[in-house]
Coordinates of C-alpha atoms in Angstrom, one line a residue:
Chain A
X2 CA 118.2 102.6 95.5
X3 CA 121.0 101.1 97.5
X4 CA 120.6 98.0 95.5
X5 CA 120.8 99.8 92.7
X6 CA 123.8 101.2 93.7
X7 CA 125.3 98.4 94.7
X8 CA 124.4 96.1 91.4
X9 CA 126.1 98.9 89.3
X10 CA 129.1 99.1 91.6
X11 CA 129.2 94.9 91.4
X12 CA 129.4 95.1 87.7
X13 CA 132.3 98.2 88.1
X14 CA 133.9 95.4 90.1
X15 CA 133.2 92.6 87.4
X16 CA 135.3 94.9 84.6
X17 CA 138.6 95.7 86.8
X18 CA 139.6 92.0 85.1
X19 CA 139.8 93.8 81.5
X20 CA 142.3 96.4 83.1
X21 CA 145.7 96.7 81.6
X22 CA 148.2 95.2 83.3
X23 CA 151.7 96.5 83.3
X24 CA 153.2 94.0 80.8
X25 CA 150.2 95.7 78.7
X26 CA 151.0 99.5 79.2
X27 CA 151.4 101.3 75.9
X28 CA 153.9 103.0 74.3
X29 CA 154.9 106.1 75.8
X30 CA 152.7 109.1 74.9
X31 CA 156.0 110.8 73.3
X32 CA 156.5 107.6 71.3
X33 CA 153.1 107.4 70.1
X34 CA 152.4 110.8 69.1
X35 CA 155.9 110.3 67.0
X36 CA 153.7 107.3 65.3
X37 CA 150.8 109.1 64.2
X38 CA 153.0 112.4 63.1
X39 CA 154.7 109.5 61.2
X40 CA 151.3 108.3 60.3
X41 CA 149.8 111.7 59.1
X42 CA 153.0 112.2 57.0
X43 CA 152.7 109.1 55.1
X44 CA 149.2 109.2 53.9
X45 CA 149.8 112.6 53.0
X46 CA 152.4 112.0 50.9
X47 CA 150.6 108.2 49.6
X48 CA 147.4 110.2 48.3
X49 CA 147.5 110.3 44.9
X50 CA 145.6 113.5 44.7
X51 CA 148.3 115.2 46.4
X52 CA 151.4 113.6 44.1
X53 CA 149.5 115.1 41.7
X54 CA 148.8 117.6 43.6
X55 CA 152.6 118.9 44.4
X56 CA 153.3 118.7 40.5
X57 CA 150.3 120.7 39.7
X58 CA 150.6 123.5 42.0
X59 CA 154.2 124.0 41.5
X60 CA 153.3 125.0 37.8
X61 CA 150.2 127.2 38.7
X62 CA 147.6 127.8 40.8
X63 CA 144.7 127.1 38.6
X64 CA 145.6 123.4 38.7
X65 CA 143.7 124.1 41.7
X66 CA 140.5 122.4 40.0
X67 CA 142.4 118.7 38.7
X68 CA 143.7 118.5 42.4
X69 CA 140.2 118.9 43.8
X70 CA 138.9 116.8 41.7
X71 CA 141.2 114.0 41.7
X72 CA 141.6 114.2 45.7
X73 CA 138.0 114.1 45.8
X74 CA 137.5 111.2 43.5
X75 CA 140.6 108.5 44.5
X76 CA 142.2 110.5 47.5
X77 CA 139.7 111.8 50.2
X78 CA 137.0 108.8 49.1
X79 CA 139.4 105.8 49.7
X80 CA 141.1 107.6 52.9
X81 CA 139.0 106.7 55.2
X82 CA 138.0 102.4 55.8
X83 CA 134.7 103.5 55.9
X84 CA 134.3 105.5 52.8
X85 CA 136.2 102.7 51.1
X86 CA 133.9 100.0 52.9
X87 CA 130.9 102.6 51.3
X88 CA 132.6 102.8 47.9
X89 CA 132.9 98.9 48.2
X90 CA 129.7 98.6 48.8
X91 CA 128.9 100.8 46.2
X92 CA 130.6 99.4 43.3
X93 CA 129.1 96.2 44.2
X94 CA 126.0 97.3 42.7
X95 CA 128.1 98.0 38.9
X96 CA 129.6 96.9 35.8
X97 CA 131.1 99.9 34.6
X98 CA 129.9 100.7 31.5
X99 CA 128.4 104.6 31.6
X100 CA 128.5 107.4 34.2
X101 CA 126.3 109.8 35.9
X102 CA 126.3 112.5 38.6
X103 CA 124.6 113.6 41.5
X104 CA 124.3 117.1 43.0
X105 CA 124.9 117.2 46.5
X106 CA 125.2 119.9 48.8
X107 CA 128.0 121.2 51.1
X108 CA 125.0 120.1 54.0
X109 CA 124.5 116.6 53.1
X110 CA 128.8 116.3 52.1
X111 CA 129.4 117.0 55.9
X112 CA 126.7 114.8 57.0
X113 CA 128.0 111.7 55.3
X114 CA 131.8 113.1 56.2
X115 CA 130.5 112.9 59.8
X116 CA 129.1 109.6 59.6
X117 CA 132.4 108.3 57.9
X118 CA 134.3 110.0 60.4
X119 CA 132.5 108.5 63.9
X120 CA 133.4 105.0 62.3
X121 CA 129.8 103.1 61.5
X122 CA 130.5 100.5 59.4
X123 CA 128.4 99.2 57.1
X124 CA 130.1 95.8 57.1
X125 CA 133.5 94.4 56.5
X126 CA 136.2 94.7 53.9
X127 CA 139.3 92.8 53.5
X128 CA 141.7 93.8 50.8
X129 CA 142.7 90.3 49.4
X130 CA 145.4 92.2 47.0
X131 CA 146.2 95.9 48.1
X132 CA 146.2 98.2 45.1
X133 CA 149.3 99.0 44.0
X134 CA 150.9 102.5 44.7
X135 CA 152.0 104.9 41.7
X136 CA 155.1 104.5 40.5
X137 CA 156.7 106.3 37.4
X138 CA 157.9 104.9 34.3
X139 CA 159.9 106.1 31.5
X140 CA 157.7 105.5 28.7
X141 CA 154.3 104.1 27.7
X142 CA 156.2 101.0 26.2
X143 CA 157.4 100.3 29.3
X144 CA 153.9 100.9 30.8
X145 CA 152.6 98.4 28.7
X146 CA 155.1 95.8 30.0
X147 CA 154.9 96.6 33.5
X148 CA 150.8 96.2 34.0
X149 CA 149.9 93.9 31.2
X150 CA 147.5 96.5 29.3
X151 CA 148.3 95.7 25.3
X152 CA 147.4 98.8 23.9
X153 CA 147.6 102.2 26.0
X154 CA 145.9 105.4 24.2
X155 CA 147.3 108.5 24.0
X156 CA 146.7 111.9 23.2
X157 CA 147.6 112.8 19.8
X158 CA 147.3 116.0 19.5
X159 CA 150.1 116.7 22.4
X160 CA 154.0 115.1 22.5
X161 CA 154.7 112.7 24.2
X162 CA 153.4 112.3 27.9
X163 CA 156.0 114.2 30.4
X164 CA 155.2 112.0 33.1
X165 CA 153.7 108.7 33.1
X166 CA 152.7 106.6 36.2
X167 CA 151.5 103.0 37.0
X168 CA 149.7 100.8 39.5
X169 CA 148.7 97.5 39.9
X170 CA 145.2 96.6 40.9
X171 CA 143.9 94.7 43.4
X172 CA 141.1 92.8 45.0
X173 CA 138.9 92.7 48.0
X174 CA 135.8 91.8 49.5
X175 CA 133.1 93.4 51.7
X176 CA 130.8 91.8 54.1
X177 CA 127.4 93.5 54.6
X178 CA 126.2 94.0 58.2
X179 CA 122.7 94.9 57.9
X180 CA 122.7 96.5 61.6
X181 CA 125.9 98.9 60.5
X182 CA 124.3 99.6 57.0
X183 CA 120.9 100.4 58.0
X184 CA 122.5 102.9 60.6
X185 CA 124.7 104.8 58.1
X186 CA 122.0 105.3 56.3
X187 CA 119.5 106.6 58.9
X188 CA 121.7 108.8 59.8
X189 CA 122.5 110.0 56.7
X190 CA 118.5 111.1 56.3
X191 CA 117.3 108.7 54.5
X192 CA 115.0 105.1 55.1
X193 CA 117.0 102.6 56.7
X194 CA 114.6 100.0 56.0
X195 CA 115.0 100.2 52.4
X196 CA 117.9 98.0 53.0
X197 CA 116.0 94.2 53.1
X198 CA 117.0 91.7 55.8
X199 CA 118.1 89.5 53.2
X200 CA 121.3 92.1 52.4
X201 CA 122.6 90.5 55.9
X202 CA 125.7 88.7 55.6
X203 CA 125.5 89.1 51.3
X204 CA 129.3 89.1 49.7
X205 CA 130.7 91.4 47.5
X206 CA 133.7 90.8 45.5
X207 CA 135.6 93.7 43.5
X208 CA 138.9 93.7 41.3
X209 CA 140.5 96.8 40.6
X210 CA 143.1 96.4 37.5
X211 CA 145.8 97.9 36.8
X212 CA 146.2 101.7 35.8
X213 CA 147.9 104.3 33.3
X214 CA 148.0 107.7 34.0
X215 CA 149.8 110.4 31.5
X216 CA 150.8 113.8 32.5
X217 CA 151.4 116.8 30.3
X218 CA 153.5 119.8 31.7
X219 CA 150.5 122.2 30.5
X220 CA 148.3 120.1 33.5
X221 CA 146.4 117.3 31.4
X222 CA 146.1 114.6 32.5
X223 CA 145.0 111.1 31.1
X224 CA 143.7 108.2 33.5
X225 CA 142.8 104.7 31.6
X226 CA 142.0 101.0 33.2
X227 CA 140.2 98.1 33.0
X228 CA 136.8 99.0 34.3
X229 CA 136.5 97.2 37.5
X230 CA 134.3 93.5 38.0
X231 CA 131.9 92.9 40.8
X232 CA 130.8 89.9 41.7
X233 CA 127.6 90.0 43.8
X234 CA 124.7 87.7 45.1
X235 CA 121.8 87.6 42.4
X236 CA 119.1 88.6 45.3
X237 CA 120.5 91.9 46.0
X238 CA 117.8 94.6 43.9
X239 CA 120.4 97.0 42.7
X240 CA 117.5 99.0 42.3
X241 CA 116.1 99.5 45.8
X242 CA 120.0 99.9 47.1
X243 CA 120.5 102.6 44.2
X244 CA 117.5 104.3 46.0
X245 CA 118.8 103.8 49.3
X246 CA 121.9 105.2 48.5
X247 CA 120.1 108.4 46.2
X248 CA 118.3 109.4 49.8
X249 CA 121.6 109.4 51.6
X250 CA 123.1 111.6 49.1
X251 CA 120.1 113.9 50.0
X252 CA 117.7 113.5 47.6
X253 CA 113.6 113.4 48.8
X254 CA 111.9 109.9 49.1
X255 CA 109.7 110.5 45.8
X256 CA 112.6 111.7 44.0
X257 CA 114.3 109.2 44.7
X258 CA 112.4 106.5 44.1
X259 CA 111.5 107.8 40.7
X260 CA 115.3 108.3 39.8
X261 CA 115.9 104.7 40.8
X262 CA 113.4 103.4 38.6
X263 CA 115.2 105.0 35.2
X264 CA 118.9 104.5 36.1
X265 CA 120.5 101.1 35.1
X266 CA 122.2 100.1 38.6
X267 CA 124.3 97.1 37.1
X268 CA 126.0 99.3 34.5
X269 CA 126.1 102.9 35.9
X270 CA 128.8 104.6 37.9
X271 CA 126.9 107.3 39.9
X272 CA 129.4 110.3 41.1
X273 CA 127.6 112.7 43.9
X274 CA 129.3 115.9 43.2
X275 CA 129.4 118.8 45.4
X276 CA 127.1 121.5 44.0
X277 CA 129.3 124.6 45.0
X278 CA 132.0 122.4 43.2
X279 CA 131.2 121.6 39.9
X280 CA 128.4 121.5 37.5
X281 CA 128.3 118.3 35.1
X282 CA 126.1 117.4 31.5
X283 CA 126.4 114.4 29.5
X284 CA 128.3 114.6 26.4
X285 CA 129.4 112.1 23.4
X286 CA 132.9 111.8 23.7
X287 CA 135.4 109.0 22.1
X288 CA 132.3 107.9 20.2
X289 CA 130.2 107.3 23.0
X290 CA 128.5 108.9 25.6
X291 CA 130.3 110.7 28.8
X292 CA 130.2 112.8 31.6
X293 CA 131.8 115.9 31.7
X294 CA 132.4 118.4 35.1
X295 CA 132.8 121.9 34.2
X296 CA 134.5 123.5 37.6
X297 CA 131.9 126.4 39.3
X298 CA 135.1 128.6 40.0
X299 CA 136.2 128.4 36.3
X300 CA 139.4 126.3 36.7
X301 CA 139.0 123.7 34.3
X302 CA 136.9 120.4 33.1
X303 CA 136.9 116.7 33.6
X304 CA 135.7 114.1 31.5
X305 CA 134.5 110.4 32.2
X306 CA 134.0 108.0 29.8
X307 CA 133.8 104.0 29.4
X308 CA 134.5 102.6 26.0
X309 CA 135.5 98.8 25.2
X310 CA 135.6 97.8 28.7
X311 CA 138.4 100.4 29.4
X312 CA 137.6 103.2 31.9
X313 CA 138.9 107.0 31.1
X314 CA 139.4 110.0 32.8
X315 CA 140.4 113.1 30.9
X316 CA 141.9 116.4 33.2
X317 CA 142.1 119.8 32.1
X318 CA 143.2 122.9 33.9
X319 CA 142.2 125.4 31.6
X320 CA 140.0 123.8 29.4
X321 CA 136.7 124.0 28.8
X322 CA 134.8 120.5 28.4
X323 CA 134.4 121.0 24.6
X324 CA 137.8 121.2 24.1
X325 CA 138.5 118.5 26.3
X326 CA 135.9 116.7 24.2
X327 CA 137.8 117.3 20.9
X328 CA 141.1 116.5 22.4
X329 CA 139.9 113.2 23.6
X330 CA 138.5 112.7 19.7
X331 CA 142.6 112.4 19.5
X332 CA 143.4 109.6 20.7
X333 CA 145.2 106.7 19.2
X334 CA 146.8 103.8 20.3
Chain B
X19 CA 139.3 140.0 72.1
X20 CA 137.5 137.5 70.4
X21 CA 133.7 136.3 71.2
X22 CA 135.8 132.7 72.2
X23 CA 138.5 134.2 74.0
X24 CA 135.6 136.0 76.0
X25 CA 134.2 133.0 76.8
X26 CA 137.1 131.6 78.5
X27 CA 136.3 134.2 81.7
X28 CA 132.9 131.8 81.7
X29 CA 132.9 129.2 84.9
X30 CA 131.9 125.7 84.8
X31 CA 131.6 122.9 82.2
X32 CA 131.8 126.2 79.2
X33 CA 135.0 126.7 80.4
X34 CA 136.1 123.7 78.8
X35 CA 133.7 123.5 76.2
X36 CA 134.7 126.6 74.7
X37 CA 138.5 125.9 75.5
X38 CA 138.0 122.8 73.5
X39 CA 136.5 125.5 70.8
X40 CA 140.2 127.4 71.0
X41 CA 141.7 124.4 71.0
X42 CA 140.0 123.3 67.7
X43 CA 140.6 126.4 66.2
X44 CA 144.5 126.7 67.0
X45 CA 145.1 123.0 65.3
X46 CA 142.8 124.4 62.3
X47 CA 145.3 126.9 62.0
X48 CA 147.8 124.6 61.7
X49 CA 149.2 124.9 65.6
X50 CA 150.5 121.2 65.8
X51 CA 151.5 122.4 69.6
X52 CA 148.0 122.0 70.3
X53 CA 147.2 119.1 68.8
X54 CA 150.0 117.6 70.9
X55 CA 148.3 119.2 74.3
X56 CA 145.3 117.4 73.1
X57 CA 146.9 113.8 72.4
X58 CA 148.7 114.1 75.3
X59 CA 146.1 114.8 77.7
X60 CA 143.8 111.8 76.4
X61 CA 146.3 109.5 74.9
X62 CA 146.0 106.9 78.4
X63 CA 142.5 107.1 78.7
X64 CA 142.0 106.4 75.3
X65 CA 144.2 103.4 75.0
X66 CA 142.6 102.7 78.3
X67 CA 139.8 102.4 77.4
X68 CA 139.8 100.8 73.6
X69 CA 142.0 98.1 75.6
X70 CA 139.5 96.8 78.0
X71 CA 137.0 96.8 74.8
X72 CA 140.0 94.8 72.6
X73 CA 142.0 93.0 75.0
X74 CA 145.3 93.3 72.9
X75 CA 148.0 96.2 73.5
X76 CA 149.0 96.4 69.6
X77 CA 145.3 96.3 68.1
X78 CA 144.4 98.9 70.8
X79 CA 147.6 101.3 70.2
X80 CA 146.8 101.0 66.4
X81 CA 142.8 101.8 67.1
X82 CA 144.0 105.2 69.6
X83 CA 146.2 106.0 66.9
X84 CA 142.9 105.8 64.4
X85 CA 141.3 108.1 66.4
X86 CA 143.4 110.9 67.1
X87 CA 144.2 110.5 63.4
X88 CA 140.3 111.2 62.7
X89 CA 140.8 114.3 65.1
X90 CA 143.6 115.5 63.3
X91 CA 141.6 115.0 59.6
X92 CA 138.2 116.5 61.3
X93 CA 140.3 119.2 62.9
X94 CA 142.0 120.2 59.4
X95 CA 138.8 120.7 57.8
X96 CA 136.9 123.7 59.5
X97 CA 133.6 122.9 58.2
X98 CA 133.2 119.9 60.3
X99 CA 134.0 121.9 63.8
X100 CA 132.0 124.7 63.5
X101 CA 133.6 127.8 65.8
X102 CA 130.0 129.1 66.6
X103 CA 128.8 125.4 67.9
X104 CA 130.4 124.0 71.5
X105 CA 132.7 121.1 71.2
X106 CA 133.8 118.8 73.9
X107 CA 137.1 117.0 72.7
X108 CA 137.2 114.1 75.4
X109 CA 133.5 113.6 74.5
X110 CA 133.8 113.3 70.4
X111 CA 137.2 111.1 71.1
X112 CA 135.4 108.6 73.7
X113 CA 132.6 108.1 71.5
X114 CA 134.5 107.6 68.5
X115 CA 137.1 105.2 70.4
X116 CA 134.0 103.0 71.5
X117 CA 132.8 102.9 67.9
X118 CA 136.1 101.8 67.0
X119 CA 136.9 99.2 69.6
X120 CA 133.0 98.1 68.7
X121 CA 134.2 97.7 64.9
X122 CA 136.8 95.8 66.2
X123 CA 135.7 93.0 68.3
X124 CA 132.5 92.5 65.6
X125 CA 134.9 91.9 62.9
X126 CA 137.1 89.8 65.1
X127 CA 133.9 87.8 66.1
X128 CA 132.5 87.5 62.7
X129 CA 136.4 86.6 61.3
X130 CA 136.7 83.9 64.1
X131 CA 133.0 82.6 63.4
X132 CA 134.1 81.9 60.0
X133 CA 137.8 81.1 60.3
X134 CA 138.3 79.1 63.7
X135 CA 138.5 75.8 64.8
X136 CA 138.2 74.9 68.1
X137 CA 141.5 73.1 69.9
X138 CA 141.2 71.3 73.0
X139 CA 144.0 73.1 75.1
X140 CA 146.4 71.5 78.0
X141 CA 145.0 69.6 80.7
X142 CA 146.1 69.6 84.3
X143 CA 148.4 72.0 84.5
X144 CA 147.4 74.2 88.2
X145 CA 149.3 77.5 87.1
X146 CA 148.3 77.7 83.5
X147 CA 145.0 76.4 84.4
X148 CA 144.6 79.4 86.5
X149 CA 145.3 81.3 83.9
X150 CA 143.3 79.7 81.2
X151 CA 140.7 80.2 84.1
X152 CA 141.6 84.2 84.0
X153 CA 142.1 84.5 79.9
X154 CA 138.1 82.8 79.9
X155 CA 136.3 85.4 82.6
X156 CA 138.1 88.0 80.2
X157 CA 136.5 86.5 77.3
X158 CA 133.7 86.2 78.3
X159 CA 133.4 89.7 79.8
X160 CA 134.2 91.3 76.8
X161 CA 131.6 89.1 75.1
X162 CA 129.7 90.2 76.9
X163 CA 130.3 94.0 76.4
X164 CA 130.5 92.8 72.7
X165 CA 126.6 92.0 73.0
X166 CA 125.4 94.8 74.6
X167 CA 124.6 98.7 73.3
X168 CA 127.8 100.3 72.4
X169 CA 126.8 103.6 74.9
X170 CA 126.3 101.5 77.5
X171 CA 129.8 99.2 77.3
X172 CA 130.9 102.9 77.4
X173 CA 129.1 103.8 80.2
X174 CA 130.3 101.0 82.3
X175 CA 133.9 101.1 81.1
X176 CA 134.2 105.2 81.5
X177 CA 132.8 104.3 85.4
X178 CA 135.2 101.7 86.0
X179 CA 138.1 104.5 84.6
X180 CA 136.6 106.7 87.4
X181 CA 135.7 109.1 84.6
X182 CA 133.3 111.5 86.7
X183 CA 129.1 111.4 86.0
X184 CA 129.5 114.5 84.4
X185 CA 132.6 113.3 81.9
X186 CA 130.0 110.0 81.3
X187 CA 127.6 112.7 80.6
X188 CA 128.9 114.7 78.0
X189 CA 130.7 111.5 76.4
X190 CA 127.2 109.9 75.7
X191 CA 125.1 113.2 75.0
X192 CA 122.8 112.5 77.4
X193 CA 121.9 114.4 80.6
X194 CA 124.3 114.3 83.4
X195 CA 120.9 113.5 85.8
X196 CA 120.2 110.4 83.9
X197 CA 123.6 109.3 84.0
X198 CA 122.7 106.8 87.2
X199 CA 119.8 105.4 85.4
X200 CA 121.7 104.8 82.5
X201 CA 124.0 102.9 84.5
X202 CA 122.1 100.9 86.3
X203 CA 120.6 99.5 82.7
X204 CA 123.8 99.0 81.3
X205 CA 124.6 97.1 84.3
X206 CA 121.4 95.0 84.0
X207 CA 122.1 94.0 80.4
X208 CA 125.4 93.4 81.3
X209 CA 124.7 90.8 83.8
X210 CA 122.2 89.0 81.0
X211 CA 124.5 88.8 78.6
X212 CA 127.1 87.7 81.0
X213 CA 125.0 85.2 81.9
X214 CA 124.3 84.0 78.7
X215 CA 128.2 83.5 77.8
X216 CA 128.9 81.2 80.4
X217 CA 125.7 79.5 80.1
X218 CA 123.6 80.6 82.9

C-alpha cells in the first residue's frame, strides 16, 4: 500500500514540470470573462439564423417557424466544431442531387446535442477557405457579379426581392479518426463497429459555393447555390456509414439496415428533423421532385429542392407547402 | 420556497450539487451575474489545467474560453440541464476541458506527423542546453499523458492541482472510494508510456 502510495505521489511529482510558470499566467479573470462576453456577442450576431432572425421577428411573430428552421439548418448545426466536423463528415458521403428527412425525437436531439457538446471528435477538420459571411447587396444584378452565379432565379409572382444577401463559399477538409468516430457513435446508441477499420485516417474534401438569398417583406425567403462537391476515398461504403449514421439518429438496428439498403447515399441529402418540429412529405416541385416541412405548430412551410446542379430552399411564414409549391412553379431567371 | 431552494438547508456534497442546480437555473433565466460567479470561480483551474495538458498559454486561454462558452450554450438551453436531475458544475467543466485539451494535442500530433520536419537545433550551448533539456522532459510528459486514457491524465493532473479525492471523484463519475485505485493505474500507465517516449 505504501508503495502504492508512494508510486502515485512520484508520478504527482513527475507532472509539477508541466505547471504554469509566471511568464505563463493567463489573462486576468476580468479580462477573460470580457473575451468570451465578447465572444458570445459575436456569434450571436454572425449566425445567420438570427440576421434573419432579427428581420423576421421585427415584422411578426409567426416568422417564428423560418427562424427555427433556418437556425436549425445553417445556424445551430455549424456552431459547434463538432457538429460541423459531423456535418463534414456527413456530406462526405453526397453529391447533392435529391433530399430526404428523418424523424427524430426531442430524446435522441439532446443525446447527440450532448455528445457535440462534451467535445468527441470524430476526426479533424480544417477550413482551407472560410465561407464567406452574408453581406447585402442592392440588386440581383449586382449579386450575379459579386459571386460569379450567371443566372440567379427569382420569384415571379412577387416584386422585386426587398433584401438580397451574398456569401462566398469555401473549402475544407476532414480527417477521420476511427477511435473519435466510433465513440460518437456508441454513444449516440447505435453500433460503433459499423464503422470499418479501413475509415481510419480516410480524407474528405468539400467545397461550399457561393450563395443567393432573397428576402420578401411578407417573410419569404429564397436560398439558391451550387450544390456542394465531395471528394472522398472510393473504399468508404456510403452505405454501411448511411446506416451508421440512421442508428445515431435513433432509428433500431433492423430498420436501419433496411433503410440503408433503399436510399442512394452518393446522391441524397438526409435532414433528421425534430418530430415535435415539423412534419415533412415529398413533393414535385420546379419540375422535379422535393422535400417539403410543414411546421407542427402551424407557422409556415419549407421547401428543398435540387434542380440542374443548383440547390434551393424556399421559406414561408404563412404558407402552406402547396402554395409554396406553386409559387416556386414561378420562377424565372 | 422552492423544492431547490429547500435543498440548499441539505449538508454535504448536495449542498453543492443542488446549488450548482440554482446556479443553472439563474443563468437559464438569463442572470449573466451568475454565470460570472461561475467563470470566476473556475476560470484558474481550468486554464490550469488545459495548460499542463497544452503547454501553450494562448491555445489554453482560447480552449478555457471554448468551455465556458459550451456552459454558457448548454446553460441557455434548459432541456440539456434538467432542474429535477443533480448537476455538479466543476465536474461537467473538468471533463469537458480534458476532452478539449485531448482534441488538442491529437490534432497537434497528427498535424505535426504530417507537416514537420525535424531540425537539428544548437549545439553546446550550457544554458539553453538546459533548457532544451527542460522543453524535452515537458514533451515528453505530455506525450506521455497524450498516450494514455483521457480520465486518467485527468486523474493525475486534478491530483497534482490538489483538487481533493472527492472533487477527482465527481469530475470522473466514478466512486470517491475507487478514486486511489484509479490513481494508482493511471500512474502505472503513466510510467509505461513515459518510458516508451524516451526510449526505455
Amino acid at each position: 500500500m505504501m508503495n502504492q502510495e508512494k508510486e502515485i505521489q512520484n508520478t504527482i511529482d513527475q507532472l509539477t514540470i508541466l505547471e504554469p510558470t509566471p511568464a505563463d499566467a493567463p489573462r486576468t479573470a476580468v479580462q477573460a470573462l470580457a473575451r468570451v462576453r465578447q465572444e458570445i456577442d459575436r456569434r450571436e450576431d454572425n449566425r445567420l439564423g438570427n440576421r434573419l432572425g432579427r428581420w423576421v421577428m421585427a415584422n411578426n411573430r409567426k416568422y417564428a417557424f423560418s427562424t427555427v428552421l433556418i437556425a436549425l439548418l445553417f445556424g445551430v448545426a455549424l456552431s459547434f466544431p463538432t457538429v460541423r466536423a459531423a456535418a463534414s463528415d456527413f456530406l462526405g458521403l453526397f453529391r447533392v442531387q435529391k433530399f430526404a428527412a428523418i424523424s427524430v425525437s426531442p430524446e435522441q436531439i439532446a443525446i447527440l446535442q450532448q455528445v457535440a457538446e462534451e467535445g468527441l471528435m470524430p476526426g479533424e477538420v480544417e477550413i482551407l477557405q472560410e465561407p464567406g459571411e452574408l453581406r447585402p447587396v442592392d440588386s440581383l444584378a449586382q449579386a450575379s457579379e459579386e459571386i460569379g452565379i450567371a443566372h440567379i432565379r427569382t420569384l415571379a409572382d412577387l416584386p422585386e426581392p426587398d433584401e438580397i444577401w451574398v456569401a462566398e463559399g469555401g473549402n475544407g477538409r476532414f480527417i477521420v479518426d476511427l477511435e473519435g468516430a466510433r465513440a460518437i457513435v456508441q454513444a449516440t446508441g447505435a453500433d460503433p463497429m459499423l464503422l470499418p477499420d479501413s475509415l481510419d485516417g480516410a480524407q474528405v474534401d468539400v467545397t461550399v459555393f457561393a450563395g443567393v438569398q432573397q428576402q420578401w417583406d411578407n417573410g419569404i425567403m429564397l436560398l439558391q447555390t451550387a450544390s456542394p462537391e465531395v471528394d472522398y476515398p472510393d473504399d468508404v461504403n456510403p452505405t454501411v456509414l448511411g446506416e451508421a449514421l440512421l442508428q445515431a439518429l435513433g432509428m433500431n438496428d433492423d430498420e436501419a439496415q433496411r433503410l440503408a439498403q433503399n436510399i442512394d447515399w452518393t446522391s441524397t441529402v438526409l435532414l433528421p428533423i425534430p418530430q415535435d418540429f415539423a412534419s415533412f412529405n415529398e413533393v414535385t416541385v420546379d419540375g422535379v421532385s422535393g422535400l417539403a416541412l410543414n411546421s407542427i405548430s402551424n407557422e409556415g412551410s419549407a421547401l428543398f429542392w435540387q434542380k440542374e446542379g443548383i440547390v434551393y430552399l424556399l421559406l414561408g411564414p404563412n404558407e402552406s407547402a402547396s402554395e409554396l409549391v406553386d409559387l416556386a412553379g414561378t420562377l424565372r431567371n | 420556497m422552492d423544492e431547490l431552494s429547500n435543498s440548499e438547508n441539505l449538508k454535504g456534497n448536495q449542498v453543492t450539487t443542488l446549488t450548482d442546480n440554482l446556479l443553472l437555473k439563474r443563468i437559464e433565466q438569463g442572470d449573466i451575474a451568475s454565470f460570472e460567479a461561475v467563470f470566476h470561480q473556475h476560470y484558474d483551474r481550468v486554464y490550469g489545467l488545459l495548460f499542463r495538458l497544452v503547454g501553450n498559454r494562448a491555445e489554453a486561454e482560447d480552449l478555457t474560453q471554448e468551455v465556458f462558452l459550451k456552459l454558457y450554450n448548454r446553460a441557455f438551453r434548459k432541456r440539456f440541464f434538467k432542474p429535477n436531475r443533480e448537476h455538479n458544475i466543476s465536474a461537467w467543466l473538468y471533463r469537458v476541458a480534458t476532452n478539449a485539451g485531448y482534441n488538442a494535442i491529437r490534432g497537434r500530433q497528427r498535424r505535426w506527423q504530417r507537416d514537420t520536419v525535424l531540425v537539428p537545433g544548437p549545439q553546446g550551448v550550457p544554458a539553453a542546453e538546459k533548457e532544451v533539456e527542460k522543453q524535452e522532459m515537458e514533451t515528453a510528459v505530455r506525450a506521455a499523458l497524450a498516450q494514455i486514457k483521457p480520465r486518467q491524465a485527468q486523474l493525475l493532473l486534478m491530483r497534482q492541482m490538489d483538487f481533493s479525492y472527492a472533487e477527482c471523484a465527481a469530475a470522473c463519475n466514478v466512486a470517491p472510494g475507487s478514486v486511489g485505485t484509479l490513481l494508482a493505474r493511471a500512474a502505472e500507465a503513466f510510467r509505461q508510456a513515459y518510458g516508451e517516449e524516451i526510449g526505455e
